[in-house]
PDB file of C-alpha atoms in Angstrom:
ATOM      1  CA  UNK A   1      -0.695  19.603 -13.575  1.00  0.00           C
ATOM      2  CA  UNK A   2       1.807  16.800 -14.971  1.00  0.00           C
ATOM      3  CA  UNK A   3       3.247  14.288 -12.712  1.00  0.00           C
ATOM      4  CA  UNK A   4       6.559  15.128 -11.228  1.00  0.00           C
ATOM      5  CA  UNK A   5       9.317  12.783 -12.717  1.00  0.00           C
ATOM      6  CA  UNK A   6      10.877  10.318 -10.223  1.00  0.00           C
ATOM      7  CA  UNK A   7      14.082   8.135 -10.527  1.00  0.00           C
ATOM      8  CA  UNK A   8      14.305   5.235  -8.559  1.00  0.00           C
ATOM      9  CA  UNK A   9      17.541   3.524  -7.121  1.00  0.00           C
ATOM     10  CA  UNK A  10      17.301  -0.444  -7.014  1.00  0.00           C
ATOM     11  CA  UNK A  11      20.731  -1.894  -4.889  1.00  0.00           C
ATOM     12  CA  UNK A  12      19.567  -5.064  -4.768  1.00  0.00           C
ATOM     13  CA  UNK A  13      17.501  -6.554  -7.327  1.00  0.00           C
ATOM     14  CA  UNK A  14      17.649  -8.225 -10.757  1.00  0.00           C
ATOM     15  CA  UNK A  15      19.594  -5.715 -12.144  1.00  0.00           C
ATOM     16  CA  UNK A  16      20.785  -2.830 -10.034  1.00  0.00           C
ATOM     17  CA  UNK A  17      20.726   0.942 -11.322  1.00  0.00           C
ATOM     18  CA  UNK A  18      18.576   4.109 -11.980  1.00  0.00           C
ATOM     19  CA  UNK A  19      15.789   3.529 -13.466  1.00  0.00           C
ATOM     20  CA  UNK A  20      13.008   6.410 -15.077  1.00  0.00           C
ATOM     21  CA  UNK A  21      10.094   5.007 -14.297  1.00  0.00           C
ATOM     22  CA  UNK A  22       8.103   2.820 -11.392  1.00  0.00           C
ATOM     23  CA  UNK A  23       6.988  -0.126 -13.915  1.00  0.00           C
ATOM     24  CA  UNK A  24      11.073  -0.545 -14.696  1.00  0.00           C
ATOM     25  CA  UNK A  25      11.747  -0.483 -10.989  1.00  0.00           C
ATOM     26  CA  UNK A  26       9.252  -2.953 -10.098  1.00  0.00           C
ATOM     27  CA  UNK A  27      10.603  -5.260 -12.841  1.00  0.00           C
ATOM     28  CA  UNK A  28      13.664  -5.480 -11.333  1.00  0.00           C
ATOM     29  CA  UNK A  29      12.637  -6.154  -7.308  1.00  0.00           C
ATOM     30  CA  UNK A  30       9.681  -8.365  -8.338  1.00  0.00           C
ATOM     31  CA  UNK A  31       9.952 -11.602  -6.298  1.00  0.00           C
ATOM     32  CA  UNK A  32      13.600 -10.918  -5.161  1.00  0.00           C
ATOM     33  CA  UNK A  33      13.639 -11.173  -1.320  1.00  0.00           C
ATOM     34  CA  UNK A  34      14.397  -7.940   0.382  1.00  0.00           C
ATOM     35  CA  UNK A  35      14.917  -5.752  -2.357  1.00  0.00           C
ATOM     36  CA  UNK A  36      16.281  -2.091  -1.905  1.00  0.00           C
ATOM     37  CA  UNK A  37      15.299   0.613  -3.692  1.00  0.00           C
ATOM     38  CA  UNK A  38      13.978   4.372  -3.253  1.00  0.00           C
ATOM     39  CA  UNK A  39      12.705   6.927  -5.531  1.00  0.00           C
ATOM     40  CA  UNK A  40      14.562  10.280  -5.683  1.00  0.00           C
ATOM     41  CA  UNK A  41      13.417  13.934  -7.577  1.00  0.00           C
ATOM     42  CA  UNK A  42      16.135  13.936  -9.584  1.00  0.00           C
ATOM     43  CA  UNK A  43      18.333  11.855 -11.582  1.00  0.00           C
ATOM     44  CA  UNK A  44      21.614  13.275  -9.750  1.00  0.00           C
ATOM     45  CA  UNK A  45      20.217  12.178  -6.665  1.00  0.00           C
ATOM     46  CA  UNK A  46      19.750   8.703  -7.722  1.00  0.00           C
ATOM     47  CA  UNK A  47      23.199   8.042  -9.442  1.00  0.00           C
ATOM     48  CA  UNK A  48      24.641   9.687  -6.527  1.00  0.00           C
ATOM     49  CA  UNK A  49      22.845   7.472  -3.992  1.00  0.00           C
ATOM     50  CA  UNK A  50      23.320   4.413  -5.924  1.00  0.00           C
ATOM     51  CA  UNK A  51      27.309   4.988  -5.727  1.00  0.00           C
ATOM     52  CA  UNK A  52      26.626   4.710  -1.484  1.00  0.00           C
ATOM     53  CA  UNK A  53      24.473   2.398   1.019  1.00  0.00           C
ATOM     54  CA  UNK A  54      20.479   1.974   0.853  1.00  0.00           C
ATOM     55  CA  UNK A  55      20.819   1.964   5.084  1.00  0.00           C
ATOM     56  CA  UNK A  56      22.555   5.534   4.811  1.00  0.00           C
ATOM     57  CA  UNK A  57      19.404   6.708   2.629  1.00  0.00           C
ATOM     58  CA  UNK A  58      17.100   5.398   5.328  1.00  0.00           C
ATOM     59  CA  UNK A  59      18.218   5.734   8.599  1.00  0.00           C
ATOM     60  CA  UNK A  60      17.983   9.382   8.521  1.00  0.00           C
ATOM     61  CA  UNK A  61      15.242  11.374   7.036  1.00  0.00           C
ATOM     62  CA  UNK A  62      13.314   8.220   5.466  1.00  0.00           C
ATOM     63  CA  UNK A  63      13.272   6.683   8.858  1.00  0.00           C
ATOM     64  CA  UNK A  64      10.908   9.021  10.077  1.00  0.00           C
ATOM     65  CA  UNK A  65       6.877   8.591   9.681  1.00  0.00           C
ATOM     66  CA  UNK A  66       5.039  11.765  10.311  1.00  0.00           C
ATOM     67  CA  UNK A  67       7.825  13.267  12.128  1.00  0.00           C
ATOM     68  CA  UNK A  68       7.957  10.834  14.538  1.00  0.00           C
ATOM     69  CA  UNK A  69      10.971   8.247  14.988  1.00  0.00           C
ATOM     70  CA  UNK A  70       9.787   4.879  12.972  1.00  0.00           C
ATOM     71  CA  UNK A  71      12.789   2.249  13.183  1.00  0.00           C
ATOM     72  CA  UNK A  72      10.552  -0.418  13.210  1.00  0.00           C
ATOM     73  CA  UNK A  73       8.722   0.253   9.820  1.00  0.00           C
ATOM     74  CA  UNK A  74       9.312  -1.723   6.806  1.00  0.00           C
ATOM     75  CA  UNK A  75       9.771   0.909   4.482  1.00  0.00           C
ATOM     76  CA  UNK A  76      10.125  -1.435   1.601  1.00  0.00           C
ATOM     77  CA  UNK A  77       6.510  -2.191   1.741  1.00  0.00           C
ATOM     78  CA  UNK A  78       2.445  -1.118   0.858  1.00  0.00           C
ATOM     79  CA  UNK A  79       0.174   0.516   3.234  1.00  0.00           C
ATOM     80  CA  UNK A  80      -3.945   0.427   2.792  1.00  0.00           C
ATOM     81  CA  UNK A  81      -6.496   2.754   4.228  1.00  0.00           C
ATOM     82  CA  UNK A  82      -9.755   3.713   3.564  1.00  0.00           C
ATOM     83  CA  UNK A  83     -11.752   6.981   4.178  1.00  0.00           C
ATOM     84  CA  UNK A  84     -15.947   7.223   4.368  1.00  0.00           C
ATOM     85  CA  UNK A  85     -17.898  11.006   4.838  1.00  0.00           C
ATOM     86  CA  UNK A  86     -20.149   9.455   6.924  1.00  0.00           C
ATOM     87  CA  UNK A  87     -20.590   5.976   7.983  1.00  0.00           C
ATOM     88  CA  UNK A  88     -22.163   4.749   5.740  1.00  0.00           C
ATOM     89  CA  UNK A  89     -21.255   7.356   3.372  1.00  0.00           C
ATOM     90  CA  UNK A  90     -19.090   7.705  -0.046  1.00  0.00           C
ATOM     91  CA  UNK A  91     -16.213   5.672   0.639  1.00  0.00           C
ATOM     92  CA  UNK A  92     -12.822   4.970  -1.074  1.00  0.00           C
ATOM     93  CA  UNK A  93     -10.068   3.268  -0.221  1.00  0.00           C
ATOM     94  CA  UNK A  94      -5.777   3.233  -1.830  1.00  0.00           C
ATOM     95  CA  UNK A  95      -3.009   1.486  -1.548  1.00  0.00           C
ATOM     96  CA  UNK A  96       0.818   3.528  -1.732  1.00  0.00           C
ATOM     97  CA  UNK A  97       4.515   2.550  -1.361  1.00  0.00           C
ATOM     98  CA  UNK A  98       5.217   3.100   2.361  1.00  0.00           C
ATOM     99  CA  UNK A  99       8.179   4.972   1.854  1.00  0.00           C
ATOM    100  CA  UNK A 100       6.946   7.816  -0.369  1.00  0.00           C
ATOM    101  CA  UNK A 101       3.372   7.397  -0.377  1.00  0.00           C
ATOM    102  CA  UNK A 102       3.136   6.653  -4.104  1.00  0.00           C
ATOM    103  CA  UNK A 103      -0.596   5.718  -4.864  1.00  0.00           C
ATOM    104  CA  UNK A 104      -0.682   2.203  -6.391  1.00  0.00           C
ATOM    105  CA  UNK A 105      -4.286   1.796  -6.585  1.00  0.00           C
ATOM    106  CA  UNK A 106      -7.272   3.600  -5.567  1.00  0.00           C
ATOM    107  CA  UNK A 107     -11.100   3.069  -5.584  1.00  0.00           C
ATOM    108  CA  UNK A 108     -14.602   4.609  -4.808  1.00  0.00           C
ATOM    109  CA  UNK A 109     -17.948   3.902  -4.104  1.00  0.00           C
ATOM    110  CA  UNK A 110     -21.012   6.135  -3.872  1.00  0.00           C
ATOM    111  CA  UNK A 111     -21.711   4.364  -0.694  1.00  0.00           C
ATOM    112  CA  UNK A 112     -20.229   1.902   1.867  1.00  0.00           C
ATOM    113  CA  UNK A 113     -18.518   1.690   5.302  1.00  0.00           C
ATOM    114  CA  UNK A 114     -15.006   2.767   6.565  1.00  0.00           C
ATOM    115  CA  UNK A 115     -14.506  -0.892   7.060  1.00  0.00           C
ATOM    116  CA  UNK A 116     -15.901  -2.487   4.029  1.00  0.00           C
ATOM    117  CA  UNK A 117     -13.357   0.164   2.638  1.00  0.00           C
ATOM    118  CA  UNK A 118     -10.515  -1.144   4.744  1.00  0.00           C
ATOM    119  CA  UNK A 119     -11.095  -4.567   3.962  1.00  0.00           C
ATOM    120  CA  UNK A 120     -11.290  -4.256   0.360  1.00  0.00           C
ATOM    121  CA  UNK A 121      -7.883  -2.109   0.332  1.00  0.00           C
ATOM    122  CA  UNK A 122      -6.602  -4.967   2.233  1.00  0.00           C
ATOM    123  CA  UNK A 123      -7.523  -7.804  -0.440  1.00  0.00           C
ATOM    124  CA  UNK A 124      -6.992  -5.661  -3.329  1.00  0.00           C
ATOM    125  CA  UNK A 125      -3.287  -5.240  -1.640  1.00  0.00           C
ATOM    126  CA  UNK A 126      -3.023  -8.821  -1.504  1.00  0.00           C
ATOM    127  CA  UNK A 127      -3.881  -9.569  -4.937  1.00  0.00           C
ATOM    128  CA  UNK A 128      -1.771  -6.803  -6.566  1.00  0.00           C
ATOM    129  CA  UNK A 129       1.295  -8.175  -4.448  1.00  0.00           C
ATOM    130  CA  UNK A 130       0.928 -11.777  -5.982  1.00  0.00           C
ATOM    131  CA  UNK A 131      -0.099 -10.759  -9.140  1.00  0.00           C
ATOM    132  CA  UNK A 132       3.162  -8.818  -9.455  1.00  0.00           C
ATOM    133  CA  UNK A 133       5.358 -11.518  -7.486  1.00  0.00           C
ATOM    134  CA  UNK A 134       5.969  -8.788  -5.080  1.00  0.00           C
ATOM    135  CA  UNK A 135       7.479 -10.334  -1.526  1.00  0.00           C
ATOM    136  CA  UNK A 136       7.066  -7.063   0.725  1.00  0.00           C
ATOM    137  CA  UNK A 137       4.579  -7.205   3.643  1.00  0.00           C
ATOM    138  CA  UNK A 138       1.402  -5.097   3.825  1.00  0.00           C
ATOM    139  CA  UNK A 139       0.629  -2.475   6.521  1.00  0.00           C
ATOM    140  CA  UNK A 140      -2.978  -1.790   7.607  1.00  0.00           C
ATOM    141  CA  UNK A 141      -4.415   0.084  10.864  1.00  0.00           C
ATOM    142  CA  UNK A 142      -7.619  -1.691  10.707  1.00  0.00           C
ATOM    143  CA  UNK A 143      -8.132  -4.646  13.289  1.00  0.00           C
ATOM    144  CA  UNK A 144     -11.501  -5.719  11.736  1.00  0.00           C
ATOM    145  CA  UNK A 145     -10.051  -5.555   8.161  1.00  0.00           C
ATOM    146  CA  UNK A 146      -7.286  -7.480   9.393  1.00  0.00           C
ATOM    147  CA  UNK A 147      -9.535  -9.902  11.258  1.00  0.00           C
ATOM    148  CA  UNK A 148     -12.159 -10.291   8.512  1.00  0.00           C
ATOM    149  CA  UNK A 149      -9.497 -11.270   5.914  1.00  0.00           C
ATOM    150  CA  UNK A 150      -8.186 -14.059   8.208  1.00  0.00           C
ATOM    151  CA  UNK A 151     -11.494 -15.257   8.585  1.00  0.00           C
ATOM    152  CA  UNK A 152     -12.243 -14.583   4.368  1.00  0.00           C
ATOM    153  CA  UNK A 153     -15.374 -12.794   5.358  1.00  0.00           C
ATOM    154  CA  UNK A 154     -16.456  -9.281   4.951  1.00  0.00           C
ATOM    155  CA  UNK A 155     -18.646  -9.314   8.022  1.00  0.00           C
ATOM    156  CA  UNK A 156     -20.375  -5.596   7.363  1.00  0.00           C
ATOM    157  CA  UNK A 157     -24.129  -4.967   8.520  1.00  0.00           C
ATOM    158  CA  UNK A 158     -24.405  -2.822   5.692  1.00  0.00           C
ATOM    159  CA  UNK A 159     -27.798  -3.657   3.852  1.00  0.00           C
ATOM    160  CA  UNK A 160     -27.986  -4.942   0.259  1.00  0.00           C
ATOM    161  CA  UNK A 161     -29.733  -2.225  -1.951  1.00  0.00           C
ATOM    162  CA  UNK A 162     -29.620  -1.259  -5.301  1.00  0.00           C
ATOM    163  CA  UNK A 163     -27.483   1.701  -4.081  1.00  0.00           C
ATOM    164  CA  UNK A 164     -24.777  -0.435  -2.592  1.00  0.00           C
ATOM    165  CA  UNK A 165     -24.716  -3.159  -5.043  1.00  0.00           C
ATOM    166  CA  UNK A 166     -22.041  -2.490  -6.865  1.00  0.00           C
ATOM    167  CA  UNK A 167     -19.773  -2.473  -3.572  1.00  0.00           C
ATOM    168  CA  UNK A 168     -21.252  -5.816  -2.678  1.00  0.00           C
ATOM    169  CA  UNK A 169     -20.182  -7.135  -6.135  1.00  0.00           C
ATOM    170  CA  UNK A 170     -16.814  -5.894  -5.275  1.00  0.00           C
ATOM    171  CA  UNK A 171     -17.046  -7.581  -1.606  1.00  0.00           C
ATOM    172  CA  UNK A 172     -18.264 -10.892  -2.870  1.00  0.00           C
ATOM    173  CA  UNK A 173     -15.026 -10.891  -5.314  1.00  0.00           C
ATOM    174  CA  UNK A 174     -12.792 -10.374  -2.521  1.00  0.00           C
ATOM    175  CA  UNK A 175     -13.981 -13.045  -0.721  1.00  0.00           C
ATOM    176  CA  UNK A 176     -13.803 -15.422  -3.372  1.00  0.00           C
ATOM    177  CA  UNK A 177     -10.378 -14.316  -4.144  1.00  0.00           C
ATOM    178  CA  UNK A 178      -9.590 -15.148  -1.004  1.00  0.00           C
ATOM    179  CA  UNK A 179     -11.087 -18.624  -0.757  1.00  0.00           C
ATOM    180  CA  UNK A 180      -9.477 -19.580  -3.820  1.00  0.00           C
ATOM    181  CA  UNK A 181      -6.158 -18.008  -3.538  1.00  0.00           C
ATOM    182  CA  UNK A 182      -2.806 -18.580  -1.134  1.00  0.00           C
ATOM    183  CA  UNK A 183      -0.548 -15.668  -0.467  1.00  0.00           C
ATOM    184  CA  UNK A 184       2.791 -15.462   1.283  1.00  0.00           C
ATOM    185  CA  UNK A 185       2.731 -11.607   1.864  1.00  0.00           C
ATOM    186  CA  UNK A 186       3.000 -10.792   5.545  1.00  0.00           C
ATOM    187  CA  UNK A 187      -0.006  -8.727   6.899  1.00  0.00           C
ATOM    188  CA  UNK A 188       1.352  -6.199   9.284  1.00  0.00           C
ATOM    189  CA  UNK A 189      -0.759  -3.973  11.658  1.00  0.00           C
ATOM    190  CA  UNK A 190      -0.087  -0.748  11.378  1.00  0.00           C
ATOM    191  CA  UNK A 191       1.332   1.098  15.066  1.00  0.00           C
ATOM    192  CA  UNK A 192      -0.786   4.709  14.677  1.00  0.00           C
ATOM    193  CA  UNK A 193      -0.167   5.731  18.510  1.00  0.00           C
ATOM    194  CA  UNK A 194       3.873   5.343  17.992  1.00  0.00           C
ATOM    195  CA  UNK A 195       4.198   5.975  14.097  1.00  0.00           C
ATOM    196  CA  UNK A 196       1.555   8.685  13.491  1.00  0.00           C
ATOM    197  CA  UNK A 197      -1.509   7.873  10.695  1.00  0.00           C
ATOM    198  CA  UNK A 198      -0.818   5.437   8.276  1.00  0.00           C
ATOM    199  CA  UNK A 199       0.888   6.415   4.562  1.00  0.00           C
ATOM    200  CA  UNK A 200      -2.244   5.715   2.743  1.00  0.00           C
ATOM    201  CA  UNK A 201      -4.320   7.595   5.173  1.00  0.00           C
ATOM    202  CA  UNK A 202      -6.422  10.497   3.210  1.00  0.00           C
ATOM    203  CA  UNK A 203      -5.599  13.113   5.541  1.00  0.00           C
ATOM    204  CA  UNK A 204      -9.599  14.101   6.653  1.00  0.00           C
ATOM    205  CA  UNK A 205      -9.491  13.546   9.985  1.00  0.00           C
ATOM    206  CA  UNK A 206     -10.374  16.829  12.081  1.00  0.00           C
TER     207      UNK A 206
END
């Protein structure tokens, strides 16, 4: 099935207006502190929104996450999460835009743990934000991942075997990135109790 066309309204950026692709929108918000933008399903909606105020569009419908009030959520942000079928088991992680859950990146491994996935997702997010000159914060719901990133070390107890070798190569790359790079991206803890599941959640919980 073809991906549905979306239109992006930029109220605050290098150039304001309506853009037909995420790449074009991203060019306008790179490096702009407090950039204001939102995705719409039709050009008419996007153009109408441009004539109005950004906050009027996020104060009602969009200030609700999983049907719960989320006035404290920074919608202009990235959210990351991981899922694991068994622990260890098949593991994958992803990063999505918080305000519309549009996937930005995704990776999958045949064997891993949820904690490793959360760690890799967070580092991937930090690297992505720095590479593209974005200033938005990143949300993670993992206390362990946030701590590991601050310590610049993935403190997993998973054994390194032939089956996990590719995964550990990614872990080493992530640790090296943390050791060799500085970043200004703010890492925020997602408040699952009050806001529901993080937007990057894989929706597999029973």
